[in-house]
Short mmCIF file of C-alpha atoms and ligand atoms in Angstrom, two decimals:
data_model
loop_
_atom_site.label_atom_id
_atom_site.label_comp_id
_atom_site.label_asym_id
_atom_site.label_seq_id
_atom_site.Cartn_x
_atom_site.Cartn_y
_atom_site.Cartn_z
CA MET A 17 100.85 14.79 69.36
CA THR A 18 99.77 11.83 71.33
CA LYS A 19 102.74 9.63 72.01
CA LEU A 20 102.09 6.42 70.42
CA THR A 21 98.79 6.36 68.48
CA PHE A 22 100.24 8.51 66.18
CA PHE A 23 103.22 7.22 64.36
CA THR A 24 104.53 6.53 60.88
CA PHE A 25 107.46 5.30 59.43
CA ILE A 26 109.03 8.33 57.91
CA VAL A 27 112.55 7.19 58.90
CA LEU A 28 111.85 4.59 56.32
CA ALA A 29 110.25 6.89 53.78
CA THR A 30 113.28 9.09 53.67
CA SER A 31 115.88 6.26 52.71
CA ILE A 32 113.84 3.43 50.91
CA SER A 33 114.36 4.65 47.43
CA PHE A 34 117.63 3.04 47.43
CA ILE A 35 116.47 -0.26 48.55
CA PHE A 36 116.07 -1.79 45.41
CA LEU A 37 119.11 -0.51 43.86
CA GLU A 38 122.80 -2.07 43.90
CA THR A 39 123.85 -1.31 47.52
CA PRO A 40 125.48 1.96 47.08
CA PRO A 41 128.57 2.90 49.47
CA LYS A 42 127.79 4.27 52.56
CA SER A 43 128.89 7.55 51.75
CA PHE A 44 125.81 7.84 49.38
CA TYR A 45 123.55 7.53 52.30
CA HIS A 46 125.65 9.93 54.17
CA THR A 47 125.53 12.45 51.26
CA LEU A 48 121.98 12.47 51.33
CA PHE A 49 121.60 12.89 55.22
CA ILE A 50 123.57 15.77 55.27
CA SER A 51 122.72 17.46 52.12
CA ASP A 52 121.42 20.91 52.65
CA SER A 53 120.45 20.96 48.80
CA PHE A 54 116.81 20.20 47.80
CA SER A 55 117.90 19.23 44.13
CA ASP A 56 117.74 15.65 44.94
CA ASN A 57 114.05 14.68 45.28
CA SER A 58 114.83 11.76 47.66
CA SER A 59 117.33 13.49 49.96
CA ILE A 60 116.31 13.77 53.51
CA ALA A 61 116.55 17.59 53.50
CA ASN A 62 114.06 17.52 50.54
CA HIS A 63 111.46 15.45 52.52
CA LEU A 64 111.91 17.30 55.54
CA TYR A 65 111.36 20.52 53.98
CA THR A 66 108.29 19.29 52.19
CA LEU A 67 106.78 17.89 55.18
CA THR A 68 107.63 21.19 57.19
CA LYS A 69 106.70 23.74 54.87
CA ARG A 70 103.09 24.48 56.93
CA PRO A 71 102.05 23.33 60.43
CA HIS A 72 100.02 20.25 60.50
CA VAL A 73 98.70 19.41 64.09
CA ALA A 74 97.21 16.45 64.61
CA GLY A 75 93.72 16.05 63.41
CA SER A 76 94.13 18.96 60.91
CA GLN A 77 93.35 18.56 57.05
CA ALA A 78 97.24 19.50 56.87
CA ASN A 79 98.25 16.60 58.98
CA ALA A 80 96.25 14.09 56.75
CA ASP A 81 98.08 15.75 53.95
CA ALA A 82 101.42 14.79 55.58
CA ALA A 83 100.14 11.22 55.88
CA ALA A 84 99.09 11.18 52.04
CA TYR A 85 102.56 12.51 51.32
CA VAL A 86 104.50 9.84 53.01
CA LEU A 87 102.35 7.39 51.75
CA SER A 88 103.19 8.42 47.93
CA ILE A 89 106.60 8.12 48.70
CA PHE A 90 106.26 4.59 50.01
CA THR A 91 104.21 3.64 47.00
CA SER A 92 106.29 5.47 44.47
CA CYS A 93 109.18 3.15 46.04
CA ASN A 94 106.95 0.14 45.31
CA ILE A 95 106.82 -0.78 49.06
CA PRO A 96 103.10 -1.91 50.31
CA SER A 97 101.92 0.53 52.04
CA HIS A 98 98.59 1.61 53.61
CA LEU A 99 96.70 4.32 55.96
CA THR A 100 94.78 3.26 58.87
CA SER A 101 92.43 6.04 60.47
CA TYR A 102 91.86 6.33 64.30
CA ASP A 103 89.42 8.74 65.85
CA VAL A 104 90.98 9.75 68.85
CA ALA A 105 90.74 12.00 71.85
CA LEU A 106 92.88 15.66 71.22
CA THR A 107 92.94 19.00 72.86
CA TYR A 108 93.12 22.27 71.38
CA PRO A 109 93.76 25.57 72.92
CA VAL A 110 90.53 27.92 73.28
CA SER A 111 92.22 30.47 75.31
CA ARG A 112 95.31 31.28 77.72
CA SER A 113 96.54 34.12 79.62
CA LEU A 114 99.45 35.14 81.86
CA THR A 115 99.85 38.04 84.27
CA LEU A 116 102.48 38.77 86.84
CA LYS A 117 101.85 41.12 89.24
CA SER A 118 104.45 42.71 91.62
CA SER A 119 104.44 45.85 93.94
CA GLU A 120 106.18 47.73 91.36
CA LYS A 121 104.08 46.56 87.92
CA THR A 122 101.90 44.16 86.24
CA ILE A 123 103.24 42.20 83.41
CA LYS A 124 100.75 41.01 80.91
CA PHE A 125 102.46 38.42 78.76
CA GLY A 126 101.39 38.16 74.93
CA LEU A 127 102.36 34.47 74.66
CA PHE A 128 102.79 34.68 70.90
CA GLN A 129 105.84 33.79 68.81
CA GLU A 130 107.20 36.58 66.90
CA ILE A 131 108.28 36.51 63.19
CA TYR A 132 111.62 37.36 62.10
CA ASP A 133 113.53 38.83 59.57
CA GLY A 134 114.07 36.08 56.94
CA ASP A 135 111.65 33.78 58.48
CA PRO A 136 110.87 31.22 55.87
CA TYR A 137 107.36 30.07 57.73
CA ALA A 138 106.46 33.94 58.14
CA GLU A 139 103.36 33.39 55.49
CA VAL A 140 102.16 30.25 57.18
CA ALA A 141 102.49 31.91 60.78
CA ASN A 142 98.63 32.32 61.16
CA GLU A 143 98.05 28.61 60.49
CA VAL A 144 99.91 27.79 63.75
CA LEU A 145 97.85 27.19 66.86
CA PRO A 146 98.51 29.24 69.99
CA THR A 147 101.36 27.88 72.19
CA PHE A 148 99.78 25.22 74.39
CA HIS A 149 100.20 21.93 76.20
CA ALA A 150 98.24 19.19 74.69
CA TYR A 151 95.80 17.39 77.29
CA ALA A 152 96.69 20.35 79.64
CA ARG A 153 94.28 20.66 82.39
CA SER A 154 91.83 23.58 82.08
CA GLY A 155 91.71 26.14 84.78
CA THR A 156 93.15 29.10 86.48
CA ALA A 157 96.07 29.09 89.21
CA THR A 158 97.21 32.41 91.17
CA GLY A 159 99.77 32.27 93.27
CA PRO A 160 103.50 33.24 93.93
CA VAL A 161 106.11 31.58 91.87
CA VAL A 162 108.76 29.16 92.79
CA TYR A 163 111.58 28.42 90.22
CA ALA A 164 112.13 24.69 90.37
CA ASN A 165 115.03 23.93 88.02
CA TYR A 166 114.11 21.05 85.77
CA GLY A 167 111.12 20.03 87.92
CA ARG A 168 112.41 16.63 88.99
CA VAL A 169 111.71 14.91 91.95
CA GLU A 170 115.35 15.66 93.36
CA ASP A 171 114.57 19.14 92.55
CA TYR A 172 111.84 19.26 95.12
CA ALA A 173 114.01 17.88 97.37
CA THR A 174 116.49 20.37 97.12
CA LEU A 175 113.82 23.10 97.36
CA ARG A 176 112.59 21.35 100.66
CA GLU A 177 116.20 21.39 101.77
CA MET A 178 116.41 25.02 101.19
CA GLY A 179 112.93 25.42 103.19
CA VAL A 180 110.85 26.45 100.16
CA ASN A 181 107.22 25.43 100.53
CA VAL A 182 105.91 24.82 97.16
CA SER A 183 102.35 24.23 98.02
CA ASN A 184 99.73 26.66 96.44
CA THR A 185 102.53 28.25 94.03
CA VAL A 186 102.81 28.36 90.52
CA VAL A 187 106.32 26.47 89.53
CA LEU A 188 108.45 28.02 86.92
CA ALA A 189 110.27 24.88 85.66
CA ARG A 190 112.82 24.80 82.70
CA TYR A 191 112.55 22.14 79.69
CA GLY A 192 115.18 19.44 79.46
CA LYS A 193 116.41 16.18 81.48
CA ILE A 194 112.81 14.76 82.00
CA TYR A 195 109.55 14.74 79.70
CA ARG A 196 107.13 17.59 80.22
CA GLY A 197 104.32 15.40 81.35
CA ASP A 198 106.57 14.68 84.55
CA ILE A 199 107.20 18.24 85.04
CA VAL A 200 103.28 18.78 85.71
CA HIS A 201 102.98 15.70 87.25
CA ASN A 202 105.90 16.45 89.91
CA ALA A 203 104.75 19.72 90.62
CA HIS A 204 101.25 18.91 91.43
CA ALA A 205 102.72 15.88 93.61
CA VAL A 206 104.11 18.60 95.72
CA GLY A 207 100.93 20.82 96.08
CA ALA A 208 101.86 23.41 93.34
CA ILE A 209 98.68 24.77 91.85
CA GLY A 210 100.08 25.85 88.13
CA VAL A 211 103.11 25.18 86.05
CA LEU A 212 104.99 27.04 83.43
CA ILE A 213 107.68 25.61 81.48
CA PHE A 214 110.24 27.55 79.76
CA THR A 215 112.96 26.88 77.50
CA ASP A 216 116.44 28.07 78.71
CA LYS A 217 118.89 29.30 76.66
CA LYS A 218 121.47 27.81 78.87
CA ASP A 219 120.28 24.34 77.59
CA TYR A 220 118.98 25.33 73.94
CA GLY A 221 120.54 28.36 72.91
CA GLY A 222 123.57 29.95 71.22
CA GLU A 223 124.66 33.18 70.05
CA LYS A 224 122.39 33.14 67.01
CA TRP A 225 119.02 31.65 66.50
CA PHE A 226 116.65 30.61 63.97
CA PRO A 227 116.61 31.31 60.81
CA ASP A 228 120.46 32.03 61.42
CA ASP A 229 121.21 29.12 63.52
CA LYS A 230 119.32 25.88 64.78
CA TRP A 231 118.39 27.23 67.99
CA MET A 232 114.69 28.66 68.89
CA PRO A 233 114.37 32.61 68.68
CA PRO A 234 113.95 34.41 72.17
CA SER A 235 109.89 34.33 71.67
CA GLY A 236 109.86 30.61 70.56
CA VAL A 237 108.13 28.13 72.42
CA GLN A 238 108.24 24.33 72.70
CA VAL A 239 104.87 22.64 72.78
CA GLY A 240 103.79 19.31 73.11
CA SER A 241 101.85 16.86 75.21
CA VAL A 242 101.55 16.66 78.89
CA TYR A 243 99.85 13.12 78.76
CA ASP A 244 101.69 10.73 81.00
CA GLY A 245 100.23 7.59 79.55
CA ILE A 246 100.15 6.12 76.04
CA GLY A 247 98.18 6.78 73.05
CA ASP A 248 94.53 8.22 73.38
CA PRO A 249 93.70 8.81 77.16
CA THR A 250 90.12 8.03 76.55
CA THR A 251 90.82 4.33 75.17
CA PRO A 252 93.71 2.80 77.40
CA GLY A 253 94.85 -0.22 75.98
CA TRP A 254 92.17 -0.70 73.21
CA PRO A 255 92.14 0.89 69.70
CA SER A 256 90.30 4.21 69.13
CA THR A 257 87.99 3.30 66.48
CA GLY A 258 84.32 4.50 65.22
CA GLU A 259 82.03 4.13 68.04
CA CYS A 260 84.34 2.38 70.59
CA GLU A 261 83.74 2.53 74.44
CA ARG A 262 85.59 5.47 75.82
CA LEU A 263 86.27 6.45 79.36
CA SER A 264 84.40 9.21 80.95
CA ASP A 265 86.50 12.68 81.77
CA GLU A 266 86.29 11.45 85.48
CA GLU A 267 87.44 8.26 84.43
CA VAL A 268 90.51 9.56 82.58
CA ASP A 269 91.41 11.83 85.67
CA GLU A 270 91.25 8.99 88.01
CA GLY A 271 93.59 7.14 85.64
CA GLY A 272 96.30 9.26 87.00
CA ASN A 273 97.92 10.28 83.54
CA VAL A 274 96.38 13.26 82.67
CA PRO A 275 97.56 16.46 84.38
CA LEU A 276 95.28 17.63 87.23
CA ILE A 277 96.70 21.27 87.34
CA PRO A 278 97.17 23.93 84.23
CA SER A 279 100.28 24.35 82.60
CA LEU A 280 101.53 26.68 79.73
CA PRO A 281 104.31 26.36 77.75
CA ILE A 282 106.32 29.76 77.61
CA SER A 283 109.33 31.32 75.81
CA TRP A 284 113.02 31.78 76.88
CA ALA A 285 111.96 35.58 76.97
CA ASP A 286 108.92 35.06 78.94
CA GLY A 287 110.91 32.60 81.44
CA ASP A 288 113.70 35.24 81.51
CA ALA A 289 110.92 37.99 82.80
CA ILE A 290 109.64 36.05 85.13
CA ILE A 291 113.06 34.72 86.80
CA ARG A 292 113.97 38.52 87.21
CA THR A 293 111.12 39.10 89.57
CA ILE A 294 111.86 35.83 91.71
CA GLY A 295 113.16 36.88 95.33
CA GLY A 296 114.27 34.19 98.04
CA LYS A 297 117.43 32.56 98.40
CA VAL A 298 119.87 32.18 95.24
CA ALA A 299 119.57 28.79 93.56
CA ASN A 300 122.49 26.47 93.48
CA VAL A 301 125.30 26.77 90.65
CA ASP A 302 123.68 24.09 88.45
CA TRP A 303 120.16 25.70 88.70
CA GLN A 304 121.36 28.90 87.12
CA GLY A 305 121.23 30.14 83.60
CA GLY A 306 123.80 30.55 80.96
CA LYS A 307 125.96 33.56 80.02
CA ASP A 308 124.10 36.98 80.18
CA SER A 309 121.49 35.49 82.56
CA PRO A 310 120.20 37.18 85.69
CA ILE A 311 120.85 35.41 89.13
CA TYR A 312 118.39 32.85 89.37
CA ARG A 313 116.26 32.75 92.69
CA VAL A 314 114.09 30.12 94.00
CA GLY A 315 111.02 32.38 95.47
CA PRO A 316 108.38 31.94 96.60
CA GLY A 317 107.36 35.13 94.95
CA PRO A 318 106.95 38.01 95.62
CA ALA A 319 105.50 38.55 92.41
CA ILE A 320 102.08 36.59 91.95
CA ALA A 321 101.34 34.71 88.69
CA ASN A 322 97.93 34.43 87.27
CA LEU A 323 97.95 31.49 84.72
CA SER A 324 94.67 30.70 82.88
CA TYR A 325 94.18 27.98 80.14
CA GLU A 326 91.19 26.77 78.66
CA GLY A 327 91.41 23.94 76.25
CA GLN A 328 88.64 21.73 74.12
CA GLN A 329 88.65 18.12 73.72
CA VAL A 330 87.53 16.94 70.35
CA ILE A 331 87.47 13.51 68.84
CA SER A 332 89.54 13.86 65.70
CA THR A 333 90.74 11.67 63.01
CA ILE A 334 94.03 10.89 62.78
CA GLN A 335 96.27 8.54 60.24
CA ASN A 336 99.18 5.79 60.80
CA VAL A 337 101.06 5.19 57.70
CA ILE A 338 102.17 1.58 57.59
CA ALA A 339 104.80 0.35 55.07
CA VAL A 340 106.09 -3.22 55.48
CA ILE A 341 109.49 -4.18 53.87
CA GLU A 342 109.76 -8.04 53.82
CA GLY A 343 113.18 -8.81 55.31
CA GLU A 344 115.62 -11.48 53.44
CA GLU A 345 116.12 -13.29 56.89
CA GLU A 346 113.43 -14.58 59.10
CA PRO A 347 110.62 -12.51 56.91
CA ASP A 348 108.04 -13.81 59.52
CA ARG A 349 109.50 -11.62 62.28
CA TYR A 350 108.51 -7.91 62.68
CA ALA A 351 110.81 -5.14 63.61
CA SER A 352 108.63 -2.04 63.79
CA LEU A 353 110.54 1.42 63.15
CA THR A 354 107.91 4.32 64.19
CA PHE A 355 108.15 7.99 64.08
CA ASN A 356 105.74 10.39 64.91
CA PHE A 357 105.02 13.33 62.04
CA SER A 358 102.47 15.72 63.86
C1 NAG B 8 111.30 16.83 42.36
O1 NAG B 8 109.88 17.28 42.86
C2 NAG B 8 109.56 18.41 42.22
C3 NAG B 8 108.51 18.86 42.99
O2 NAG B 8 107.71 18.03 43.28
C4 NAG B 8 109.29 18.10 40.75
O3 NAG B 8 108.74 19.38 39.93
C5 NAG B 8 110.41 17.48 39.86
O4 NAG B 8 110.06 17.07 38.61
C6 NAG B 8 110.98 16.59 40.88
N1 NAG B 8 112.18 15.84 40.19
C7 NAG B 8 112.48 14.91 39.93
C8 NAG B 8 113.76 14.23 39.12
O5 NAG B 8 111.60 13.99 40.03
C1 NAG B 9 103.00 25.09 102.82
O1 NAG B 9 102.13 26.33 102.68
C2 NAG B 9 100.84 25.67 102.92
C3 NAG B 9 99.87 26.81 102.67
O2 NAG B 9 100.10 27.53 101.42
C4 NAG B 9 100.37 25.33 104.31
O3 NAG B 9 99.18 24.84 104.53
C5 NAG B 9 101.52 24.25 104.64
O4 NAG B 9 101.42 23.84 106.29
C6 NAG B 9 103.00 24.56 104.49
N1 NAG B 9 103.92 23.41 104.73
C7 NAG B 9 104.96 23.62 105.63
C8 NAG B 9 105.56 22.43 105.51
O5 NAG B 9 105.10 24.54 105.90
C1 NAG B 10 93.55 35.65 86.65
O1 NAG B 10 93.12 35.38 85.07
C2 NAG B 10 91.73 35.14 84.56
C3 NAG B 10 91.78 35.00 83.28
O2 NAG B 10 92.34 36.28 82.64
C4 NAG B 10 90.89 36.09 84.93
O3 NAG B 10 89.54 35.57 84.95
C5 NAG B 10 90.91 35.93 86.63
O4 NAG B 10 90.13 36.91 87.32
C6 NAG B 10 92.43 36.43 87.43
N1 NAG B 10 92.50 36.23 88.72
C7 NAG B 10 93.07 37.06 89.39
C8 NAG B 10 93.11 36.64 91.03
O5 NAG B 10 93.52 38.04 89.12
#
């Protein structure tokens, strides 16, 4: 969840078991990578399946279990490995709400991800946290909606050229092209008071979706951090251990890397419902949606969005799994390969 404090060497974990064998032909590795059969316990598919069977958000017991699993795989391959724990500032959602009021109707969004026929994760659905942005600002934003494409700096330049004033509006942007934390940051920089980020089928969709295809279903939501810095926001540049010194909330805000306006990630279906209420000028061709989408307009409004998010910050223990494989050439030099398993 945090970008860098929370990494592991999972990529190694999945390929390590062959290292001590005679070098097998390349096609062997290839087979393990693409195998969708779980019968070989050392296949990528099998490890991935095991690690993704349950949700395991950073700081949870399930995530500690995932770390222990990765450690056990390394250890069983005779790779010197260990866990290092850190006590980091994480955020979890307490409440969220989103309504959209137009002259015709008020839409109250449920903000929840549906379970689909054949969904292999249905039985653990209640372990999934409500959709949220980690490190999102708590607060309420009420204003007309402006559609801002991917929320890049150049997208706001385009809006300005179109005569759209983003100040005091709630921005609707779509995922893709830039980091979600920058989407929130850029919106704040032009005076927006809240941000909704949806997954557009144009960028992340096809005819079918999970569990029949790789794409997220219409109610699926991409979550993740909106923190723009590295690691734990309360310990920039030093390790988050035990009773270490930490920045206060005010100092964190002044650092400029945490968002200063609230944001919510939303699904394609919810984004589509909002788009349909936005009036104003027709957006450029490259701002439009995919096949079967309505015409995207930029707003502002006329519908008024009310976005509300409240999160809580906790100091929670997370683990890094560290495995060291000594190289044959220049063994005193380190090349680090990291992966995030939250
Ligand atoms: C593969 O993993 C399963 C489940 O952990 C275990 O029951 C089985 O014995 C393993 N098979 C081999 C060949 O190690
Ligand atoms: C944009 O709108 C705000 C009020 O929401 C107003 O204060 C500001 O002057 C407007 N800017 C321009 C360039 O019209
Ligand atoms: C916006 O939503 C929040 C949370 O549901 C609510 O407390 C607030 O009164 C709403 N604001 C407006 C202007 O409707």
